[in-house]
Coordinates of C-alpha atoms in Angstrom, one line a residue:
M4 CA 0.0 0.1 -0.1
N5 CA 1.3 3.4 -0.9
N6 CA 2.1 5.8 1.7
P7 CA 0.5 9.3 0.9
N8 CA 3.2 11.2 2.8
L9 CA 6.3 9.2 1.2
H10 CA 6.3 11.8 -1.6
D11 CA 6.6 14.8 0.8
A12 CA 9.1 13.0 2.9
K13 CA 11.4 12.4 0.0
G14 CA 10.7 16.1 -0.9
K15 CA 11.8 17.6 2.3
G16 CA 14.8 15.1 2.6
I17 CA 17.4 17.5 1.2
Q18 CA 15.9 20.1 3.6
T19 CA 16.1 17.8 6.7
N20 CA 19.6 16.9 5.9
E21 CA 20.7 20.6 5.5
E22 CA 19.2 21.3 9.0
E23 CA 20.9 18.3 10.7
D24 CA 24.3 19.4 9.4
K25 CA 23.5 22.9 10.5
D26 CA 22.6 21.5 14.1
E27 CA 25.6 19.3 14.1
L28 CA 27.8 22.3 13.0
K29 CA 26.3 24.3 15.7
S30 CA 27.2 21.8 18.5
V31 CA 30.6 21.4 17.4
L32 CA 31.3 25.2 17.5
G33 CA 29.7 25.3 21.0
L34 CA 31.7 22.3 22.3
Q35 CA 35.0 23.9 20.7
H36 CA 34.2 27.4 22.4
Q37 CA 33.5 25.4 25.8
L38 CA 36.9 23.7 25.4
L39 CA 39.0 26.9 24.6
M40 CA 37.1 28.5 27.6
E41 CA 38.1 25.8 29.8
A42 CA 41.6 25.9 28.5
K43 CA 41.7 29.7 29.2
T44 CA 40.6 29.4 32.6
M45 CA 42.8 26.6 33.4
N46 CA 45.7 28.7 31.7
S47 CA 44.6 31.5 34.4
D48 CA 44.4 29.2 37.3
L49 CA 47.8 28.0 36.8
D50 CA 49.2 31.6 36.1
L51 CA 47.8 32.5 39.6
A52 CA 49.2 29.3 41.3
F53 CA 52.6 30.4 39.9
Q54 CA 52.3 33.8 41.2
L55 CA 51.5 32.8 44.7
Q56 CA 54.2 30.1 44.8
M57 CA 56.7 32.7 43.8
Q58 CA 55.5 35.0 46.7
E59 CA 56.0 32.4 49.2
A60 CA 59.6 31.5 47.9
V61 CA 60.5 35.1 48.3
T62 CA 59.0 35.4 51.6
A63 CA 60.7 32.2 53.0
S64 CA 64.2 33.4 51.3
L65 CA 63.9 36.8 53.3
S66 CA 63.3 35.2 56.7
L67 CA 66.6 33.1 56.6
P68 CA 69.6 34.9 58.6
D69 CA 72.1 33.7 56.0
P70 CA 70.9 32.1 53.0
S71 CA 72.8 29.4 51.4
P72 CA 73.2 29.2 47.7
S73 CA 72.8 25.4 48.0
L74 CA 69.2 25.7 49.4
D75 CA 67.7 27.5 46.2
A76 CA 63.9 27.2 46.3
A77 CA 62.5 24.7 44.4
V78 CA 59.9 26.5 42.1
L79 CA 58.1 24.5 39.3
P80 CA 57.8 26.9 36.1
P81 CA 54.0 27.0 35.1
P82 CA 53.3 24.6 32.0
E83 CA 53.5 26.5 28.7
M84 CA 50.0 27.7 27.7
D85 CA 49.9 30.3 24.9
S86 CA 47.0 32.5 26.2
D87 CA 47.1 34.6 22.9
Y88 CA 46.6 31.8 20.9
V89 CA 43.6 30.7 22.8
T90 CA 42.0 34.4 22.5
L91 CA 42.6 34.4 18.8
M92 CA 41.0 31.1 18.5
L93 CA 37.9 32.2 20.5
E94 CA 37.7 35.7 18.5
D95 CA 37.7 33.4 15.2
I96 CA 34.9 31.0 16.5
A97 CA 32.9 34.4 17.3
R98 CA 33.7 35.9 13.9
Y99 CA 32.7 32.7 12.3
E100 CA 29.5 32.4 14.2
T101 CA 28.3 35.9 13.1
E102 CA 29.1 35.2 9.6
R103 CA 27.3 31.9 9.7
K104 CA 24.0 33.7 11.2
D105 CA 24.4 36.4 8.5
M106 CA 24.6 34.0 5.9
E107 CA 21.6 32.1 7.2
E108 CA 19.6 35.6 7.4
S109 CA 20.6 36.5 3.8
E110 CA 19.6 32.9 2.6
E111 CA 16.4 33.3 4.6
A112 CA 15.6 36.8 2.9
M113 CA 16.7 35.4 -0.8
R114 CA 14.1 32.5 -0.1
K115 CA 11.4 35.1 0.8
F116 CA 12.1 37.4 -2.0
K117 CA 11.9 34.3 -4.5
N118 CA 8.5 33.2 -2.6
D119 CA 7.1 36.8 -3.0
L120 CA 8.5 36.6 -6.7
N121 CA 6.9 33.5 -7.8
R122 CA 3.7 34.7 -6.1
S123 CA 3.8 37.9 -8.0
I124 CA 4.4 35.9 -11.3
H125 CA 1.6 33.5 -10.4
D126 CA -1.0 36.6 -9.8
Q127 CA 0.2 38.3 -13.0
N128 CA -0.6 35.0 -15.1
F129 CA -3.8 34.3 -13.7
A130 CA -4.9 37.9 -14.1
R131 CA -3.7 37.7 -17.9
Y132 CA -5.7 34.4 -18.2
I133 CA -8.9 35.8 -16.6
M134 CA -8.6 38.9 -19.0
N135 CA -8.8 36.6 -22.1
V136 CA -11.8 34.8 -20.8
P137 CA -14.8 35.3 -22.9
E138 CA -17.5 37.8 -21.7
E139 CA -20.3 35.1 -21.8
E140 CA -18.2 32.6 -20.0
W141 CA -17.0 35.1 -17.1
R142 CA -20.8 36.1 -16.6
D143 CA -21.7 32.4 -16.2
Y144 CA -18.9 30.7 -14.3
G145 CA -16.6 34.1 -13.2
D146 CA -17.4 33.1 -9.4
E147 CA -15.7 29.7 -9.8
Y148 CA -12.5 30.8 -11.2
E149 CA -9.5 30.3 -8.8
R150 CA -6.0 29.1 -9.0
P151 CA -4.2 29.0 -5.4
F152 CA -0.5 29.6 -5.2
D153 CA 1.3 26.4 -4.6
G154 CA 4.7 27.8 -4.5
N155 CA 5.8 26.7 -7.7
V156 CA 5.1 28.7 -10.8
D157 CA 6.2 28.9 -14.7
E158 CA 7.5 32.0 -16.0
A159 CA 4.7 33.4 -18.5
G160 CA 5.3 34.5 -22.1
D161 CA 8.3 33.3 -24.6
E162 CA 10.6 36.0 -23.3
G163 CA 10.2 35.7 -19.6
F164 CA 12.1 38.1 -17.6
R165 CA 14.2 41.1 -18.8
V166 CA 17.7 41.6 -17.9
Y167 CA 19.3 45.3 -18.4
V168 CA 23.0 45.4 -18.1
K169 CA 25.5 48.3 -18.4
G170 CA 29.3 48.4 -17.7
L171 CA 31.2 51.6 -17.9
V172 CA 34.6 52.7 -17.6
S173 CA 35.3 56.5 -16.8
E174 CA 38.4 58.6 -16.3
E175 CA 37.7 60.6 -13.2
R176 CA 39.2 63.1 -11.1
V177 CA 39.7 62.5 -7.4
R178 CA 41.3 65.2 -5.4
E179 CA 45.0 65.5 -7.1
M180 CA 44.5 62.3 -9.0
T181 CA 43.1 61.4 -12.2
V182 CA 42.0 57.6 -12.1
M183 CA 40.3 55.1 -14.3
V184 CA 37.1 53.5 -12.6
G185 CA 34.5 51.1 -13.7
G186 CA 31.1 50.2 -12.6
V187 CA 28.1 47.6 -13.6
G188 CA 24.7 48.2 -13.4
V189 CA 22.0 45.5 -13.6
A190 CA 18.1 45.8 -13.5
V191 CA 16.0 42.7 -13.7
C192 CA 12.4 43.2 -14.7
D193 CA 9.5 41.0 -15.1
F194 CA 7.5 40.8 -18.3
G195 CA 5.4 43.8 -17.7
N196 CA 9.0 46.0 -17.1
N197 CA 8.7 46.3 -13.3
L198 CA 11.6 46.6 -11.7
V199 CA 12.4 43.2 -9.7
L200 CA 16.0 43.4 -8.7
E201 CA 19.0 46.0 -8.9
V202 CA 22.6 45.4 -9.0
R203 CA 25.5 48.0 -8.6
K204 CA 29.1 46.6 -8.5
K205 CA 32.4 48.0 -8.8
L206 CA 34.5 46.8 -11.8
E207 CA 38.1 45.4 -10.5
G208 CA 40.9 46.4 -13.0
A209 CA 39.1 49.1 -14.7
E210 CA 42.2 50.7 -15.8
F211 CA 42.9 47.8 -18.0
M212 CA 39.6 47.4 -19.8
S213 CA 37.9 48.9 -22.5
G214 CA 34.2 49.8 -22.7
E215 CA 33.5 46.5 -24.7
M216 CA 35.0 44.5 -21.9
A217 CA 33.2 46.3 -19.4
G218 CA 30.0 45.8 -21.2
V219 CA 31.1 41.8 -21.2
E220 CA 31.7 41.8 -17.5
A221 CA 28.1 43.4 -16.9
V222 CA 26.6 40.7 -18.8
I223 CA 28.1 38.2 -16.4
H224 CA 26.9 40.0 -13.5
G225 CA 23.5 40.2 -15.2
L226 CA 23.2 36.5 -16.0
N227 CA 24.4 35.6 -12.4
A228 CA 22.0 38.0 -10.7
A229 CA 18.9 36.1 -12.9
L230 CA 20.3 32.8 -11.8
S231 CA 20.6 33.7 -8.3
L232 CA 16.7 34.2 -8.6
D233 CA 16.2 30.7 -10.3
L234 CA 15.1 32.4 -13.5
K235 CA 15.1 30.0 -16.5
K236 CA 13.9 32.4 -19.6
I237 CA 15.2 35.9 -20.0
T238 CA 15.9 38.4 -22.6
L239 CA 19.0 40.4 -22.2
F240 CA 19.3 44.0 -23.0
V241 CA 22.5 45.8 -24.0
D242 CA 23.3 49.2 -25.9
D243 CA 26.6 48.4 -27.0
F244 CA 26.8 47.1 -30.6
M245 CA 30.0 45.0 -30.4
V246 CA 28.9 43.5 -26.8
H247 CA 25.8 42.4 -28.8
Q248 CA 27.8 40.8 -31.3
Y249 CA 30.1 39.1 -28.9
I250 CA 26.9 37.6 -27.1
T251 CA 25.1 36.4 -30.1
G252 CA 28.5 34.9 -31.6
R253 CA 28.6 36.8 -34.7
V254 CA 31.9 38.1 -33.9
Q255 CA 34.6 36.2 -32.2
P256 CA 36.8 38.5 -29.9
G257 CA 40.0 35.9 -30.5
Q258 CA 42.6 35.0 -28.1
S259 CA 42.3 37.8 -25.6
K260 CA 41.0 38.4 -22.0
T261 CA 37.7 39.3 -23.7
G262 CA 37.3 36.1 -25.4
T263 CA 37.9 34.3 -22.0
I264 CA 34.8 36.5 -20.6
V265 CA 32.7 36.0 -23.6
N266 CA 33.3 32.0 -23.3
E267 CA 32.1 32.5 -19.7
V268 CA 29.1 34.3 -21.1
A269 CA 28.4 31.3 -23.4
L270 CA 28.6 28.9 -20.5
L271 CA 26.1 30.8 -18.3
Q272 CA 23.6 31.0 -21.2
K273 CA 23.3 27.5 -21.3
R274 CA 21.8 27.2 -17.9
F275 CA 18.7 29.0 -19.3
T276 CA 15.8 27.2 -21.0
Y277 CA 15.5 30.6 -23.1
F278 CA 17.9 33.1 -23.8
Q279 CA 17.8 35.9 -26.2
S280 CA 20.0 38.9 -26.5
S281 CA 18.6 42.3 -27.8
L282 CA 20.2 45.7 -29.0
V283 CA 18.6 48.7 -27.8
A284 CA 19.0 52.6 -27.7
R285 CA 20.9 54.2 -24.6
N286 CA 17.7 55.5 -23.7
D287 CA 15.9 52.3 -23.3
M288 CA 18.4 51.0 -20.7
K289 CA 15.8 51.6 -17.7
F290 CA 17.8 51.6 -14.6
A291 CA 20.9 50.0 -15.7
L292 CA 22.8 52.8 -16.9
A293 CA 22.2 55.0 -13.7
L294 CA 23.1 52.0 -11.5
A295 CA 26.5 51.8 -13.1
R296 CA 27.1 55.5 -12.8
D297 CA 25.9 55.3 -9.2
S298 CA 28.8 52.6 -8.9
I299 CA 31.4 54.9 -10.2
V300 CA 30.1 57.9 -8.2
F301 CA 30.4 55.8 -5.0
Q302 CA 34.1 55.0 -5.8
I303 CA 34.9 58.9 -6.6
T304 CA 33.5 60.3 -3.5
W305 CA 35.1 60.6 0.1
P306 CA 33.5 61.7 3.5
A307 CA 34.5 65.2 4.6
E308 CA 33.6 67.8 7.2
S309 CA 31.5 70.7 6.0
S310 CA 29.5 73.5 7.6
N311 CA 26.5 71.2 7.6
G312 CA 28.1 68.5 9.5
K313 CA 29.7 65.4 7.9
G314 CA 29.0 64.9 4.1
L315 CA 30.5 63.4 0.8
K316 CA 32.8 65.4 -1.5
E317 CA 33.4 65.1 -5.0
T318 CA 36.1 66.4 -7.7
C319 CA 34.6 68.5 -10.7
V320 CA 36.5 67.5 -13.8
I321 CA 36.1 70.9 -15.1
C322 CA 37.3 73.2 -12.5
F323 CA 38.9 70.5 -10.4
E324 CA 37.5 71.8 -7.2
D325 CA 36.4 69.4 -4.4
V326 CA 32.8 69.9 -4.2
D327 CA 30.0 68.6 -1.9
T328 CA 28.0 65.9 -3.9
T329 CA 24.8 67.8 -3.1
R330 CA 26.3 70.6 -5.1
M331 CA 26.9 68.3 -8.2
F332 CA 24.7 67.9 -11.2
S333 CA 24.2 64.8 -13.3
V334 CA 23.3 65.2 -16.9
E335 CA 20.2 62.8 -17.9
G336 CA 21.2 60.2 -20.1
C337 CA 24.5 60.0 -19.8
F338 CA 25.2 60.8 -15.8
H339 CA 28.1 62.7 -16.3
R340 CA 28.5 65.0 -13.1
Y341 CA 29.8 68.6 -13.1
C342 CA 29.7 71.2 -10.3
F343 CA 26.7 73.4 -10.2
S344 CA 29.1 76.5 -10.9
C345 CA 30.6 74.9 -14.0
M346 CA 27.2 73.8 -15.5
K347 CA 25.6 77.3 -15.1
Q348 CA 28.3 79.1 -16.9
H349 CA 28.2 76.2 -19.6
V350 CA 24.5 76.6 -20.0
E351 CA 24.7 80.2 -20.0
V352 CA 27.0 80.5 -22.6
K353 CA 25.1 78.4 -24.8
L354 CA 21.9 80.7 -24.2
L355 CA 24.0 83.7 -25.1
N356 CA 24.8 82.0 -28.5
A357 CA 21.1 80.9 -28.9
M358 CA 22.1 77.1 -28.8
V359 CA 20.8 74.2 -27.0
A360 CA 23.0 73.1 -24.2
N361 CA 24.4 69.6 -24.3
C362 CA 26.6 67.5 -21.9
P363 CA 30.1 69.4 -21.7
H364 CA 31.8 66.0 -21.9
E365 CA 33.8 65.4 -25.0
G366 CA 31.9 63.7 -27.7
C367 CA 28.7 63.4 -25.5
N368 CA 25.6 64.6 -27.2
S369 CA 23.2 64.2 -24.2
E370 CA 20.9 67.2 -23.8
V371 CA 20.7 69.2 -20.7
T372 CA 17.0 68.9 -19.8
I373 CA 15.1 72.3 -18.8
D374 CA 13.7 70.6 -15.7
S375 CA 16.8 69.9 -14.2
C376 CA 18.3 73.2 -14.8
G377 CA 16.2 74.7 -12.2
K378 CA 18.7 73.4 -9.6
F379 CA 21.3 76.0 -10.7
L380 CA 19.8 78.4 -13.1
D381 CA 17.9 81.6 -12.3
P382 CA 14.3 81.3 -13.4
K383 CA 14.6 83.8 -16.0
L384 CA 17.2 82.0 -17.5
V385 CA 15.3 78.9 -17.4
K386 CA 12.4 80.6 -19.3
I387 CA 15.0 82.0 -22.1
M388 CA 16.2 78.2 -22.2
I389 CA 12.6 76.9 -22.8
D390 CA 12.2 79.7 -25.7
C391 CA 15.5 78.5 -27.3
K392 CA 14.6 75.0 -27.3
K393 CA 11.3 75.6 -28.7
E394 CA 12.8 77.9 -31.5
A395 CA 15.4 75.2 -32.3
S396 CA 12.3 72.8 -32.7
V397 CA 10.4 74.7 -35.0
P398 CA 11.8 74.7 -38.6
V399 CA 12.9 78.0 -40.0
T400 CA 10.1 78.2 -42.9
E401 CA 7.3 77.5 -40.2
K402 CA 8.3 80.3 -37.5
V403 CA 6.0 82.8 -36.9
Y404 CA 6.3 85.6 -34.2
C405 CA 3.6 87.6 -32.5
V406 CA 3.7 91.1 -34.2
F407 CA 3.1 92.9 -30.6
P408 CA 6.5 94.1 -29.0
R409 CA 5.1 93.2 -25.6
C410 CA 4.7 89.6 -26.6
S411 CA 6.9 88.6 -29.6
A412 CA 5.9 84.8 -28.8
L413 CA 7.4 82.2 -31.1
M414 CA 4.9 79.9 -32.8
S415 CA 4.6 77.5 -35.7
K416 CA 2.6 78.3 -38.9
S417 CA 0.5 75.1 -38.1
E418 CA 0.2 75.8 -34.5
V419 CA -1.2 79.3 -34.7
L420 CA -3.4 78.2 -37.6
Q421 CA -5.0 75.4 -35.5
Y422 CA -5.6 78.0 -32.9
T423 CA -7.2 80.4 -34.9
N424 CA -9.5 78.2 -36.7
T425 CA -11.4 77.6 -33.4
V426 CA -12.4 81.3 -33.2
I427 CA -12.2 82.5 -36.9
L428 CA -13.7 80.7 -40.1
G429 CA -11.6 80.9 -43.2
A430 CA -8.4 82.0 -41.3
E431 CA -6.3 80.2 -43.7
H432 CA -7.2 82.4 -46.6
S433 CA -7.8 85.6 -44.8
G434 CA -4.4 85.7 -43.4
A435 CA -5.8 86.5 -39.5
R436 CA -3.9 84.8 -36.6
K437 CA -4.7 84.7 -33.0
C438 CA -1.6 84.7 -30.8
V439 CA -1.4 81.5 -28.6
K440 CA 0.2 83.6 -25.8
C441 CA -1.3 87.0 -25.5
H442 CA -4.5 86.0 -27.4
C443 CA -4.5 89.3 -29.7
F444 CA -5.1 89.0 -33.6
F445 CA -2.5 89.8 -36.1
C446 CA -2.0 89.5 -39.9
I447 CA 0.4 86.8 -40.9
N448 CA 0.9 88.2 -44.4
C449 CA 1.2 92.1 -43.5
K450 CA 3.0 91.5 -40.1
V451 CA 0.7 93.8 -38.4
P452 CA -2.2 93.8 -35.9
W453 CA -5.0 92.6 -37.8
H454 CA -7.1 94.7 -39.9
Y455 CA -10.6 94.0 -39.4
D456 CA -12.9 94.6 -42.6
M457 CA -10.0 95.1 -44.7
T458 CA -8.1 92.5 -47.1
C459 CA -4.3 92.7 -47.3
S460 CA -4.0 94.3 -50.7
V461 CA -6.4 97.2 -49.3
Y462 CA -4.4 97.6 -46.2
K463 CA -1.2 97.9 -48.2
R464 CA -2.5 100.5 -50.6
R465 CA -3.7 102.6 -47.6
N466 CA -0.5 102.1 -45.7
P467 CA 2.1 102.1 -48.1
H468 CA 4.7 103.0 -45.6
P469 CA 6.2 100.8 -43.2
V470 CA 5.7 101.2 -39.2
K471 CA 8.5 103.4 -37.8
E472 CA 10.5 100.3 -36.3
D473 CA 10.1 98.6 -39.8
A474 CA 11.4 101.7 -41.5
M475 CA 14.6 101.9 -39.4
F476 CA 15.5 98.5 -39.7
N477 CA 15.0 98.7 -43.7
S478 CA 17.1 101.6 -43.7
L479 CA 19.9 99.9 -41.7
A480 CA 19.7 97.1 -44.0
K481 CA 19.9 99.1 -47.1
K482 CA 22.8 101.1 -45.4
R483 CA 24.8 97.8 -44.5
K484 CA 23.9 95.9 -47.7
W485 CA 22.1 93.2 -46.1
R486 CA 20.3 90.9 -48.3
E487 CA 16.6 89.4 -47.5
C488 CA 15.7 85.7 -48.2
I489 CA 12.7 85.7 -50.4
K490 CA 11.7 82.4 -49.0
C491 CA 11.7 82.7 -45.2
K492 CA 12.2 86.5 -45.1
N493 CA 15.3 86.3 -42.8
V494 CA 17.8 89.2 -43.3
V495 CA 21.5 87.9 -43.9
E496 CA 24.7 89.8 -43.6
L497 CA 27.7 88.5 -45.3
A498 CA 30.5 88.7 -43.1
E499 CA 33.1 86.9 -45.3
G500 CA 33.4 84.4 -47.8
C501 CA 32.0 84.1 -51.5
Y502 CA 28.6 85.5 -52.6
H503 CA 27.0 82.1 -52.7
I504 CA 24.5 82.3 -49.6
T505 CA 22.7 79.1 -48.2
C506 CA 20.1 80.6 -45.8
R507 CA 19.3 78.5 -42.4
C508 CA 16.2 77.6 -44.2
G509 CA 18.0 75.8 -46.9
Y510 CA 17.3 78.4 -49.7
E511 CA 20.5 79.1 -51.9
F512 CA 20.8 82.6 -53.6
C513 CA 23.2 85.2 -54.8
Y514 CA 24.1 87.8 -52.4
T515 CA 24.5 90.6 -54.7
C516 CA 21.2 90.3 -56.9
G517 CA 19.4 87.8 -54.8
L518 CA 18.5 85.5 -57.5
P519 CA 18.4 81.7 -56.8
W520 CA 21.3 79.1 -57.1
K521 CA 19.9 75.8 -58.9
N522 CA 21.7 72.8 -58.7
K523 CA 24.8 74.2 -57.0
K524 CA 24.9 76.9 -60.1
A525 CA 24.3 80.3 -60.2
T526 CA 21.3 82.0 -62.4
C527 CA 22.8 85.2 -62.8
T528 CA 26.2 86.6 -64.0
C529 CA 27.2 88.3 -60.8
P530 CA 30.9 87.7 -59.7
I531 CA 31.2 84.6 -57.3
W532 CA 33.4 86.5 -55.0
D533 CA 35.4 89.5 -54.0
E534 CA 38.8 89.3 -53.0
R535 CA 38.4 91.6 -50.1
N536 CA 35.9 89.3 -48.7
I537 CA 38.2 86.2 -49.1
V538 CA 41.9 87.4 -48.3
H539 CA 41.8 89.1 -45.0
D540 CA 44.0 91.7 -43.3
H541 CA 45.8 90.2 -40.3
R542 CA 47.1 93.4 -39.0
R543 CA 43.6 94.7 -38.7
R544 CA 42.4 91.6 -36.9
Q545 CA 45.1 91.9 -34.3

């Protein structure tokens, strides 16, 4: 007859043996601790007896009138017992006991984490199953659907979990030294892209690593993190093309340290029932890039006293000043770090030249976001930065400015037309526009406040002369021999070079007469250049 509890007993056999081994280890450690304590006590007692015997011998020798050399007191030396050795042994046992307890707590926490993870996967799988139940079936049998969690769960979907990995090697400044440091970031997410586990680690030997090698090292850390969670199906995400080529086997690194690491990756891949590598953009790397950068920051900061008490210091790689970490700015997207003062100067210079501010790091094109600049910029400069970014986002041929001097808001033609159509019918043909900022009406053709009950041609006949400001500008343009682009109406000044002008809207024309260039050839007979605009007087420059 079959015993129904036999299967459970077998299933628990390993756990029982492990518990017995732990109990036996505890008893052995306890016994060894007791014997060492007894030895220490015995050594202390023998030392005390030796001291008493010495005192008695000295007292007896002082009481004799003429001590004889032949009557030396027979004093037995204490047996040799190294008390320092016993003390060190006791310290080792105490340290080992502490490490054992910490390991047990860590294992228990990991078991609880895995159980919670399995329960979450089970609930998501069951929720997804219920979502696919037909409406009629759910109406008739919905109350009877149940799937209790039994501790075991299959990972849903073909791709299972998602593992984002990033390895970084960076040259950093630490006080007076320039050092190479490396960091690894790993983000394990479920099939709903919810963060499950994050790992940040220091890369040993970063000074001898390339960026590709650091990326492959990060892959190893990511796979080990997935295996520690007993995951069987994963999709690995990397943002480095060569790392992706190594992992997929499309490129062989050859006989090198990178080749050894790639072979280790191949061995780890075999421990998964499903493994897929995917190449994504840096912006899609979730938390992995931030974790890797955090690992580097942890290595280049040090504790220091400040006016606010204890804090962390970091060296800015631009000004080489040691700055409190709370006064360091991290660029979103690349996470390069600079002090507030240097970033403020960098952004102000870019705004002065009507340019969008990017990361100051050489070769890095990560844009400095407007929201983050509020930490170190004056609110007025933030407003200017918003306007500059908007101006850069609107094509030159689409730009429209409000004609009212106190507003001058920038809009795109499509934006202002769509806004005007909500209040005026036929605005596209009439030329009437309503400013999205000040809400005043103006004419997009005449560049003046809206002329009610009057067409553009009638208005121009009645007002042949431009307004005072426009007249002054036109006079200055004529005096300086500036040329207006007939396509976008922007005014161009020739500072140096030939007379072939390419406007920022893309239109090409002759600066002398204004006729267009077609297929990189002039349609006029004007000279292409003037020697005075080509050959410069260096003495005048000086």
